[in-house]
mmCIF file of C-alpha atoms and ligand atoms in Angstrom:
data_model
loop_
_atom_site.group_PDB
_atom_site.id
_atom_site.type_symbol
_atom_site.label_atom_id
_atom_site.label_comp_id
_atom_site.label_asym_id
_atom_site.label_seq_id
_atom_site.Cartn_x
_atom_site.Cartn_y
_atom_site.Cartn_z
ATOM 1 C CA MET Z 1 75.238 82.356 152.274
ATOM 2 C CA ARG Z 2 76.325 85.399 151.096
ATOM 3 C CA ALA Z 3 79.377 86.569 152.974
ATOM 4 C CA GLN Z 4 79.106 89.537 155.673
ATOM 5 C CA VAL Z 5 81.234 92.631 156.071
ATOM 6 C CA LEU Z 6 81.048 94.669 159.232
ATOM 7 C CA ILE Z 7 81.915 98.404 158.749
ATOM 8 C CA ILE Z 8 82.672 100.005 162.398
ATOM 9 C CA ASP Z 9 84.340 103.462 161.392
ATOM 10 C CA GLU Z 10 82.611 106.418 159.260
ATOM 11 C CA VAL Z 11 83.871 105.844 155.962
ATOM 12 C CA HIS Z 12 82.276 107.151 152.833
ATOM 13 C CA GLU Z 13 79.036 105.640 151.579
ATOM 14 C CA SER Z 14 80.982 104.073 148.611
ATOM 15 C CA MET Z 15 82.357 101.253 150.376
ATOM 16 C CA ALA Z 16 79.179 99.988 151.400
ATOM 17 C CA GLN Z 17 78.053 100.115 147.814
ATOM 18 C CA GLY Z 18 81.023 99.070 146.233
ATOM 19 C CA LEU Z 19 80.980 96.188 148.894
ATOM 20 C CA GLU Z 20 77.119 95.281 148.146
ATOM 21 C CA ALA Z 21 77.965 95.067 144.546
ATOM 22 C CA LEU Z 22 80.622 92.562 145.061
ATOM 23 C CA ASP Z 23 77.571 90.504 146.763
ATOM 24 C CA PHE Z 24 78.289 90.939 150.241
ATOM 25 C CA ILE Z 25 75.606 91.426 152.964
ATOM 26 C CA VAL Z 26 77.272 94.935 154.527
ATOM 27 C CA VAL Z 27 76.301 95.964 158.346
ATOM 28 C CA ASN Z 28 77.169 99.326 159.525
ATOM 29 C CA GLY Z 29 78.547 98.957 162.860
ATOM 30 C CA SER Z 30 79.937 102.388 163.394
ATOM 31 C CA THR Z 31 77.834 103.410 166.056
ATOM 32 C CA TRP Z 32 78.366 100.323 168.087
ATOM 33 C CA THR Z 33 80.075 100.023 171.437
ATOM 34 C CA LYS Z 34 83.295 98.049 171.427
ATOM 35 C CA ASP Z 35 81.376 95.645 173.344
ATOM 36 C CA GLU Z 36 78.849 95.378 170.979
ATOM 37 C CA ILE Z 37 81.212 94.933 168.160
ATOM 38 C CA LEU Z 38 83.126 92.104 170.061
ATOM 39 C CA HIS Z 39 80.157 90.296 170.575
ATOM 40 C CA GLN Z 40 79.069 90.533 167.331
ATOM 41 C CA ILE Z 41 82.746 89.822 165.064
ATOM 42 C CA GLY Z 42 82.503 86.243 164.969
ATOM 43 C CA VAL Z 43 79.689 85.870 161.974
ATOM 44 C CA PHE Z 44 81.605 88.547 159.796
ATOM 45 C CA GLU Z 45 84.118 87.586 157.028
ATOM 46 C CA GLY Z 46 85.210 91.034 156.106
ATOM 47 C CA LEU Z 47 85.982 94.239 158.803
ATOM 48 C CA VAL Z 48 86.344 98.150 157.406
ATOM 49 C CA VAL Z 49 87.987 99.910 160.169
ATOM 50 C CA ARG Z 50 89.695 103.279 160.136
ATOM 51 C CA SER Z 51 91.222 104.316 164.053
ATOM 52 C CA LYS Z 52 88.148 103.892 166.238
ATOM 53 C CA LEU Z 53 89.460 100.296 167.310
ATOM 54 C CA LYS Z 54 92.470 98.473 168.215
ATOM 55 C CA ILE Z 55 92.323 95.415 166.455
ATOM 56 C CA ASP Z 56 94.532 93.239 169.028
ATOM 57 C CA ALA Z 57 94.900 89.448 169.039
ATOM 58 C CA HIS Z 58 91.846 89.072 171.490
ATOM 59 C CA PHE Z 59 89.883 91.306 169.525
ATOM 60 C CA LEU Z 60 91.030 88.883 166.952
ATOM 61 C CA GLN Z 61 90.615 85.442 168.554
ATOM 62 C CA GLN Z 62 86.665 86.477 168.764
ATOM 63 C CA ALA Z 63 86.862 87.225 164.801
ATOM 64 C CA SER Z 64 86.771 83.517 164.016
ATOM 65 C CA ALA Z 65 84.911 83.780 160.550
ATOM 66 C CA LEU Z 66 87.327 86.876 159.502
ATOM 67 C CA ARG Z 67 88.805 86.307 156.205
ATOM 68 C CA PHE Z 68 89.967 90.281 155.195
ATOM 69 C CA ILE Z 69 90.668 93.816 157.340
ATOM 70 C CA ALA Z 70 90.312 96.691 155.135
ATOM 71 C CA ARG Z 71 92.433 99.617 156.963
ATOM 72 C CA ALA Z 72 90.442 102.647 155.143
ATOM 73 C CA GLY Z 73 93.323 104.748 155.563
ATOM 74 C CA ALA Z 74 97.252 103.942 155.653
ATOM 75 C CA GLY Z 75 98.505 103.433 159.271
ATOM 76 C CA LEU Z 76 98.494 99.782 160.349
ATOM 77 C CA ASP Z 77 99.952 100.484 163.650
ATOM 78 C CA LEU Z 78 96.521 99.733 165.361
ATOM 79 C CA ILE Z 79 96.165 96.088 164.019
ATOM 80 C CA ASP Z 80 98.600 93.122 165.314
ATOM 81 C CA LEU Z 81 99.839 92.391 161.965
ATOM 82 C CA GLN Z 82 101.406 88.966 163.081
ATOM 83 C CA GLU Z 83 98.144 87.312 164.808
ATOM 84 C CA ALA Z 84 96.259 88.555 161.473
ATOM 85 C CA SER Z 85 98.746 86.742 159.499
ATOM 86 C CA SER Z 86 98.656 83.694 161.912
ATOM 87 C CA ARG Z 87 95.021 83.130 161.544
ATOM 88 C CA ASN Z 88 95.382 83.853 157.622
ATOM 89 C CA ILE Z 89 93.434 87.192 157.866
ATOM 90 C CA GLU Z 90 94.351 89.656 154.965
ATOM 91 C CA VAL Z 91 95.203 93.245 155.801
ATOM 92 C CA PHE Z 92 94.382 96.043 153.012
ATOM 93 C CA ALA Z 93 95.286 99.423 153.049
ATOM 94 C CA ALA Z 94 94.753 102.193 151.165
ATOM 95 C CA ASN Z 95 98.123 104.425 151.230
ATOM 96 C CA GLU Z 96 97.455 104.978 147.534
ATOM 97 C CA GLY Z 97 94.190 106.710 148.407
ATOM 98 C CA ASN Z 98 95.653 109.416 150.867
ATOM 99 C CA LYS Z 99 99.007 110.054 149.934
ATOM 100 C CA GLU Z 100 98.103 113.080 147.601
ATOM 101 C CA ALA Z 101 96.248 115.012 150.574
ATOM 102 C CA VAL Z 102 99.135 114.652 153.090
ATOM 103 C CA ALA Z 103 101.607 115.887 150.389
ATOM 104 C CA GLU Z 104 99.360 118.955 149.530
ATOM 105 C CA HIS Z 105 98.705 119.153 153.591
ATOM 106 C CA VAL Z 106 102.112 119.154 154.210
ATOM 107 C CA ILE Z 107 103.455 121.242 151.942
ATOM 108 C CA GLY Z 108 100.888 123.755 152.699
ATOM 109 C CA GLN Z 109 101.720 123.763 156.496
ATOM 110 C CA LEU Z 110 105.109 124.040 155.478
ATOM 111 C CA LEU Z 111 104.545 127.079 153.519
ATOM 112 C CA SER Z 112 102.294 128.546 156.026
ATOM 113 C CA LEU Z 113 105.053 128.145 158.479
ATOM 114 C CA ALA Z 114 107.401 129.863 156.242
ATOM 115 C CA HIS Z 115 105.700 132.723 155.162
ATOM 116 C CA HIS Z 116 103.354 133.384 158.423
ATOM 117 C CA LEU Z 117 100.425 132.778 156.400
ATOM 118 C CA HIS Z 118 98.211 131.543 159.291
ATOM 119 C CA LYS Z 119 99.448 134.157 161.483
ATOM 120 C CA SER Z 120 99.055 137.207 159.350
ATOM 121 C CA ASP Z 121 95.695 136.528 158.459
ATOM 122 C CA ARG Z 122 94.575 136.411 162.006
ATOM 123 C CA GLU Z 123 96.734 139.768 162.681
ATOM 124 C CA VAL Z 124 95.139 141.736 159.734
ATOM 125 C CA ARG Z 125 91.502 139.878 160.875
ATOM 126 C CA GLN Z 126 92.540 141.856 163.977
ATOM 127 C CA GLY Z 127 93.709 145.159 162.664
ATOM 128 C CA ILE Z 128 97.414 144.693 162.693
ATOM 129 C CA TRP Z 129 99.051 145.504 159.551
ATOM 130 C CA ASP Z 130 102.878 144.428 160.546
ATOM 131 C CA ARG Z 131 104.975 143.620 157.505
ATOM 132 C CA GLU Z 132 108.164 143.607 159.806
ATOM 133 C CA GLY Z 133 107.078 140.787 161.934
ATOM 134 C CA ASN Z 134 105.305 138.503 159.001
ATOM 135 C CA ARG Z 135 108.742 138.619 156.851
ATOM 136 C CA GLY Z 136 108.738 135.290 155.276
ATOM 137 C CA TRP Z 137 111.880 133.078 154.971
ATOM 138 C CA GLU Z 138 112.087 130.587 151.538
ATOM 139 C CA ILE Z 139 112.148 127.111 151.121
ATOM 140 C CA SER Z 140 114.075 127.519 147.892
ATOM 141 C CA GLY Z 141 117.483 126.869 148.419
ATOM 142 C CA LYS Z 142 116.946 124.793 151.555
ATOM 143 C CA THR Z 143 117.647 121.005 152.577
ATOM 144 C CA ILE Z 144 114.957 119.060 153.169
ATOM 145 C CA GLY Z 145 114.955 115.493 154.727
ATOM 146 C CA ILE Z 146 112.399 113.023 154.096
ATOM 147 C CA ILE Z 147 112.594 110.326 156.644
ATOM 148 C CA GLY Z 148 110.818 106.965 155.208
ATOM 149 C CA TYR Z 149 110.208 107.002 151.552
ATOM 150 C CA GLY Z 150 107.062 105.400 151.115
ATOM 151 C CA HIS Z 151 103.822 106.360 149.481
ATOM 152 C CA MET Z 152 103.888 109.407 151.540
ATOM 153 C CA GLY Z 153 107.212 110.372 151.289
ATOM 154 C CA GLN Z 154 107.383 110.035 148.083
ATOM 155 C CA SER Z 155 104.514 111.946 147.313
ATOM 156 C CA VAL Z 156 105.782 114.569 149.141
ATOM 157 C CA ALA Z 157 109.489 114.523 147.731
ATOM 158 C CA SER Z 158 107.999 114.767 144.222
ATOM 159 C CA ARG Z 159 105.398 117.780 144.715
ATOM 160 C CA LEU Z 160 108.555 119.740 146.423
ATOM 161 C CA SER Z 161 110.862 119.101 143.721
ATOM 162 C CA CYS Z 162 109.388 122.092 141.954
ATOM 163 C CA PHE Z 163 110.620 124.663 144.963
ATOM 164 C CA GLY Z 164 114.229 124.249 144.151
ATOM 165 C CA SER Z 165 115.099 122.781 147.628
ATOM 166 C CA THR Z 166 117.630 120.152 147.858
ATOM 167 C CA ILE Z 167 115.546 116.726 149.028
ATOM 168 C CA LEU Z 168 117.420 113.852 150.659
ATOM 169 C CA ALA Z 169 115.295 110.975 151.419
ATOM 170 C CA TYR Z 170 115.922 108.017 153.712
ATOM 171 C CA ASP Z 171 114.499 104.571 153.880
ATOM 172 C CA LYS Z 172 115.742 101.809 156.204
ATOM 173 C CA TYR Z 173 113.742 99.324 154.614
ATOM 174 C CA GLN Z 174 113.282 99.582 150.802
ATOM 175 C CA PRO Z 175 115.511 101.059 148.161
ATOM 176 C CA VAL Z 176 114.920 104.751 147.331
ATOM 177 C CA SER Z 177 114.712 105.379 143.735
ATOM 178 C CA ARG Z 178 115.285 109.294 143.805
ATOM 179 C CA TYR Z 179 116.882 112.012 146.447
ATOM 180 C CA SER Z 180 118.554 108.774 148.138
ATOM 181 C CA ALA Z 181 120.848 109.776 151.264
ATOM 182 C CA GLU Z 182 122.049 108.166 154.459
ATOM 183 C CA MET Z 183 120.452 109.532 157.716
ATOM 184 C CA GLN Z 184 124.185 110.813 158.240
ATOM 185 C CA ASP Z 185 123.877 113.013 155.116
ATOM 186 C CA ILE Z 186 120.290 114.168 156.809
ATOM 187 C CA PHE Z 187 121.744 114.871 160.364
ATOM 188 C CA ASP Z 188 124.793 116.710 158.387
ATOM 189 C CA GLN Z 189 122.752 119.303 155.946
ATOM 190 C CA ALA Z 190 118.484 119.396 156.697
ATOM 191 C CA ASP Z 191 117.290 122.421 157.387
ATOM 192 C CA ILE Z 192 113.762 121.079 157.101
ATOM 193 C CA VAL Z 193 112.585 117.288 158.119
ATOM 194 C CA SER Z 194 109.711 115.353 157.273
ATOM 195 C CA LEU Z 195 108.645 112.185 158.849
ATOM 196 C CA HIS Z 196 106.809 109.278 156.868
ATOM 197 C CA ILE Z 197 107.104 106.259 159.116
ATOM 198 C CA PRO Z 198 104.875 104.051 160.471
ATOM 199 C CA LEU Z 199 104.487 103.521 164.344
ATOM 200 C CA THR Z 200 106.147 100.352 165.206
ATOM 201 C CA GLU Z 201 107.774 99.510 168.430
ATOM 202 C CA GLU Z 202 111.171 100.359 166.587
ATOM 203 C CA THR Z 203 109.887 104.273 165.885
ATOM 204 C CA ASN Z 204 108.042 104.553 168.824
ATOM 205 C CA GLY Z 205 109.781 107.457 170.827
ATOM 206 C CA MET Z 206 112.241 107.332 167.953
ATOM 207 C CA VAL Z 207 112.692 111.563 168.297
ATOM 208 C CA ASN Z 208 114.389 111.706 171.684
ATOM 209 C CA ASP Z 209 117.165 114.148 172.409
ATOM 210 C CA GLN Z 210 119.685 111.890 171.366
ATOM 211 C CA TRP Z 211 118.051 111.660 167.868
ATOM 212 C CA LEU Z 212 117.614 115.431 168.007
ATOM 213 C CA SER Z 213 121.434 116.143 168.765
ATOM 214 C CA GLN Z 214 122.704 114.764 165.896
ATOM 215 C CA PHE Z 215 121.429 117.876 163.526
ATOM 216 C CA LYS Z 216 124.285 119.785 162.850
ATOM 217 C CA LYS Z 217 121.922 122.844 162.074
ATOM 218 C CA PRO Z 218 118.048 123.934 163.776
ATOM 219 C CA ILE Z 219 115.804 121.977 161.607
ATOM 220 C CA VAL Z 220 111.925 123.041 161.110
ATOM 221 C CA PHE Z 221 110.820 119.401 162.065
ATOM 222 C CA ILE Z 222 107.262 118.019 160.677
ATOM 223 C CA ASN Z 223 105.358 114.944 161.973
ATOM 224 C CA SER Z 224 102.531 113.703 160.170
ATOM 225 C CA SER Z 225 102.989 110.198 160.561
ATOM 226 C CA ARG Z 226 102.035 109.692 164.677
ATOM 227 C CA GLY Z 227 102.091 111.145 167.281
ATOM 228 C CA ALA Z 228 103.820 108.491 169.245
ATOM 229 C CA ILE Z 229 107.187 108.572 167.043
ATOM 230 C CA SER Z 230 107.816 112.403 168.919
ATOM 231 C CA PRO Z 231 106.935 112.661 172.133
ATOM 232 C CA LEU Z 232 106.362 115.739 173.610
ATOM 233 C CA PRO Z 233 108.989 115.992 176.338
ATOM 234 C CA ALA Z 234 111.710 115.832 173.493
ATOM 235 C CA LEU Z 235 109.743 118.322 171.126
ATOM 236 C CA LEU Z 236 109.930 120.658 173.979
ATOM 237 C CA LEU Z 237 113.161 120.117 174.844
ATOM 238 C CA GLY Z 238 114.245 120.667 171.326
ATOM 239 C CA LEU Z 239 112.246 124.022 171.265
ATOM 240 C CA GLU Z 240 113.964 124.865 174.229
ATOM 241 C CA LYS Z 241 117.519 123.993 173.262
ATOM 242 C CA GLY Z 242 117.422 125.290 169.406
ATOM 243 C CA GLN Z 243 117.737 121.791 167.752
ATOM 244 C CA ILE Z 244 114.366 122.674 166.203
ATOM 245 C CA GLN Z 245 113.323 126.357 165.224
ATOM 246 C CA GLY Z 246 110.727 125.344 163.567
ATOM 247 C CA LEU Z 247 107.268 123.014 164.487
ATOM 248 C CA ILE Z 248 104.584 121.393 162.197
ATOM 249 C CA LEU Z 249 102.441 118.586 163.978
ATOM 250 C CA ASP Z 250 99.410 117.091 162.602
ATOM 251 C CA VAL Z 251 99.456 113.776 164.757
ATOM 252 C CA LEU Z 252 100.121 114.063 168.534
ATOM 253 C CA PRO Z 253 100.532 111.144 171.245
ATOM 254 C CA ASN Z 254 97.450 111.469 172.564
ATOM 255 C CA GLU Z 255 95.013 112.518 170.299
ATOM 256 C CA LYS Z 256 91.963 112.586 172.434
ATOM 257 C CA ILE Z 257 92.681 116.226 173.541
ATOM 258 C CA HIS Z 258 89.369 116.442 175.530
ATOM 259 C CA THR Z 259 90.970 113.876 178.063
ATOM 260 C CA TRP Z 260 94.331 115.489 178.771
ATOM 261 C CA SER Z 261 95.944 116.023 182.266
ATOM 262 C CA GLU Z 262 96.463 119.011 183.595
ATOM 263 C CA GLU Z 263 100.572 117.812 183.007
ATOM 264 C CA GLU Z 264 99.981 116.833 179.186
ATOM 265 C CA LYS Z 265 97.728 120.302 179.098
ATOM 266 C CA ALA Z 266 100.844 122.625 180.354
ATOM 267 C CA LEU Z 267 103.393 120.831 178.578
ATOM 268 C CA PHE Z 268 101.336 121.672 175.063
ATOM 269 C CA ASN Z 269 100.911 124.961 176.324
ATOM 270 C CA LYS Z 270 104.765 125.390 176.519
ATOM 271 C CA ILE Z 271 105.216 123.994 173.309
ATOM 272 C CA SER Z 272 102.416 126.120 171.384
ATOM 273 C CA SER Z 273 104.010 129.231 173.045
ATOM 274 C CA PHE Z 274 107.018 129.020 171.074
ATOM 275 C CA PRO Z 275 106.067 131.096 167.633
ATOM 276 C CA ALA Z 276 107.190 129.105 164.673
ATOM 277 C CA THR Z 277 105.050 126.160 165.850
ATOM 278 C CA LEU Z 278 102.043 125.100 163.483
ATOM 279 C CA PHE Z 279 99.154 122.134 164.834
ATOM 280 C CA SER Z 280 96.431 120.665 163.356
ATOM 281 C CA PRO Z 281 93.727 117.701 164.397
ATOM 282 C CA HIS Z 282 95.138 114.648 162.310
ATOM 283 C CA VAL Z 283 92.983 115.896 159.328
ATOM 284 C CA ALA Z 284 96.432 115.434 156.431
ATOM 285 C CA GLY Z 285 95.204 113.043 154.966
ATOM 286 C CA TRP Z 286 91.420 114.017 155.412
ATOM 287 C CA THR Z 287 90.293 115.491 151.769
ATOM 288 C CA ASN Z 288 86.769 115.017 150.012
ATOM 289 C CA GLU Z 289 88.713 113.422 147.342
ATOM 290 C CA SER Z 290 91.027 110.912 149.595
ATOM 291 C CA TYR Z 291 87.311 109.983 151.465
ATOM 292 C CA ARG Z 292 85.996 108.397 148.286
ATOM 293 C CA LYS Z 293 89.646 107.267 146.508
ATOM 294 C CA ILE Z 294 90.413 105.359 149.890
ATOM 295 C CA ASN Z 295 87.368 103.130 149.487
ATOM 296 C CA GLU Z 296 88.295 102.709 145.326
ATOM 297 C CA VAL Z 297 91.375 101.042 146.274
ATOM 298 C CA LEU Z 298 90.028 98.918 149.284
ATOM 299 C CA LEU Z 299 87.472 97.847 146.993
ATOM 300 C CA ALA Z 300 89.882 97.120 143.883
ATOM 301 C CA LYS Z 301 92.335 94.710 146.294
ATOM 302 C CA ILE Z 302 89.277 92.966 147.889
ATOM 303 C CA LYS Z 303 87.770 91.982 144.525
ATOM 304 C CA ALA Z 304 91.645 91.045 143.320
ATOM 305 C CA TYR Z 305 91.568 88.545 146.208
ATOM 306 C CA TYR Z 306 88.355 87.103 146.110
ATOM 307 C CA THR Z 307 88.912 86.603 142.124
ATOM 308 C CA ALA Z 308 92.518 85.370 142.627
HETATM 309 N N1 NAI P 2 98.603 111.966 159.093
HETATM 310 C C1 NAI P 2 97.612 111.615 158.352
HETATM 311 O O1 NAI P 2 96.525 111.779 158.210
HETATM 312 C C2 NAI P 2 98.340 110.490 157.705
HETATM 313 C C3 NAI P 2 99.628 109.982 158.572
HETATM 314 N N2 NAI P 2 99.817 108.686 157.715
HETATM 315 C C4 NAI P 2 101.013 107.930 158.754
HETATM 316 O O2 NAI P 2 102.083 107.834 157.617
HETATM 317 C C5 NAI P 2 102.648 106.963 158.012
HETATM 318 C C6 NAI P 2 103.375 106.144 156.719
HETATM 319 O O3 NAI P 2 102.410 106.179 155.351
HETATM 320 P P1 NAI P 2 103.077 105.466 154.252
HETATM 321 O O4 NAI P 2 103.963 106.307 153.422
HETATM 322 O O5 NAI P 2 101.840 105.628 152.950
HETATM 323 O O6 NAI P 2 103.766 104.103 154.642
HETATM 324 P P2 NAI P 2 104.268 103.101 153.541
HETATM 325 O O7 NAI P 2 104.631 101.593 154.212
HETATM 326 O O8 NAI P 2 104.172 103.420 152.076
HETATM 327 O O9 NAI P 2 105.710 103.936 153.748
HETATM 328 C C7 NAI P 2 106.993 103.619 154.918
HETATM 329 C C8 NAI P 2 108.186 103.755 154.742
HETATM 330 O O10 NAI P 2 108.884 104.000 156.060
HETATM 331 C C9 NAI P 2 110.033 103.597 156.194
HETATM 332 N N3 NAI P 2 109.907 102.974 157.533
HETATM 333 C C10 NAI P 2 109.914 102.093 158.191
HETATM 334 N N4 NAI P 2 110.642 102.085 159.290
HETATM 335 C C11 NAI P 2 111.760 103.108 159.021
HETATM 336 C C12 NAI P 2 112.852 103.977 159.857
HETATM 337 N N5 NAI P 2 112.813 103.532 160.982
HETATM 338 N N6 NAI P 2 113.307 104.576 159.501
HETATM 339 C C13 NAI P 2 113.019 105.012 158.192
HETATM 340 N N7 NAI P 2 112.183 104.420 157.191
HETATM 341 C C14 NAI P 2 111.196 103.428 157.910
HETATM 342 C C15 NAI P 2 109.863 101.477 155.307
HETATM 343 O O11 NAI P 2 110.588 100.826 154.593
HETATM 344 C C16 NAI P 2 108.352 102.518 154.160
HETATM 345 O O12 NAI P 2 109.308 102.184 152.700
HETATM 346 C C17 NAI P 2 101.732 105.868 157.817
HETATM 347 O O13 NAI P 2 102.130 104.303 159.059
HETATM 348 C C18 NAI P 2 100.533 106.404 158.745
HETATM 349 O O14 NAI P 2 100.694 106.596 160.352
HETATM 350 C C19 NAI P 2 99.458 107.987 156.544
HETATM 351 C C20 NAI P 2 98.116 108.459 156.227
HETATM 352 C C21 NAI P 2 97.888 109.814 156.643
HETATM 353 O O1 HPV P 3 95.602 106.878 156.870
HETATM 354 C C1 HPV P 3 95.810 107.423 158.234
HETATM 355 O O2 HPV P 3 97.061 106.197 158.275
HETATM 356 C C2 HPV P 3 95.785 108.338 158.739
HETATM 357 O O3 HPV P 3 96.209 108.744 159.885
HETATM 358 C C3 HPV P 3 93.872 108.838 158.464
HETATM 359 O O4 HPV P 3 93.462 108.910 159.807
HETATM 360 P P1 HPV P 3 92.320 107.882 160.190
HETATM 361 O O5 HPV P 3 93.210 107.052 161.191
HETATM 362 O O6 HPV P 3 91.750 107.310 159.498
HETATM 363 O O7 HPV P 3 91.442 108.638 161.227
#
């Protein structure tokens, strides 16, 4: 009997085609409810996910035939990796597939904030010709701290290197090949700080008042990693105190914005009333190209696992 793989999130059709070419039976459960998935998961050997569901211990207990989870993306924060490992379930991620997208998006947002691209476009469309109010500043000559030097951090740093900025890269767990710095160097020298670390127990809420207070200069803060790493009250305080002079967020602690309480709405409104703020709806890694590349990366890893 051929093994079955369940796809529970929206992924490019090349995933189903590639899995079928590897001789799996592919079931598309992207419209299934959580209960339906839990009810059916026991027969599947493979699972393809993005971020619809938490793959926690309870889920994995039901997944008695599971041998691999393919995460169509980079972040593994919704998967209980310890439980998966204890059940000998391989977890494949596709960081290599969206690192170009993230780097282009982060640098694009940074240039847009520095040169008021989004704001001036809006104004000209409204008949406003304000040159002085749209005077930009250059990232050339600035010091940019990259925190987390994995796939995304390296991809951002290498593309930034042509801008004439000084790059300082810090990673707590991996050696940094180029631009190596201590966190203290970033606290002392950075004008711009971009986060490229996973959401873990350790990084959850890491960006707090105490962390922000250590920067010697006001910073432009960029988070394209996970929103829970930089809770909104801390960012608001940082903006109010002038520790943060520019803010770019692709991710939010609660991205289901239609479910926001009045309190959450008020908090976000206060933050977004600061002019040097720029937001996007968790799309840094989301391009036509990455949509396919992610699948190529995962299919190669699945193939290697079954042929090893
Ligand atoms: N907004 C988006 O669309 C996307 C967001 N992401 C987010 O970016 C994160 C990073 O992605 P990758 O670079 O591919 O992951 P990665 O695993 O290749 O690199 C992360 C690096 O962070 C380091 N690190 C972990 N904890 C740290 C800490 N406390 N301080 C300093 N360094 C620390 C690790 O040693 C590792 O080298 C993902 O976990 C995901 O949450 C990734 C892709 C797209
Ligand atoms: O690859 C990642 O980690 C991402 O954040 C991409 O977003 P997703 O969770 O796939 O909607």
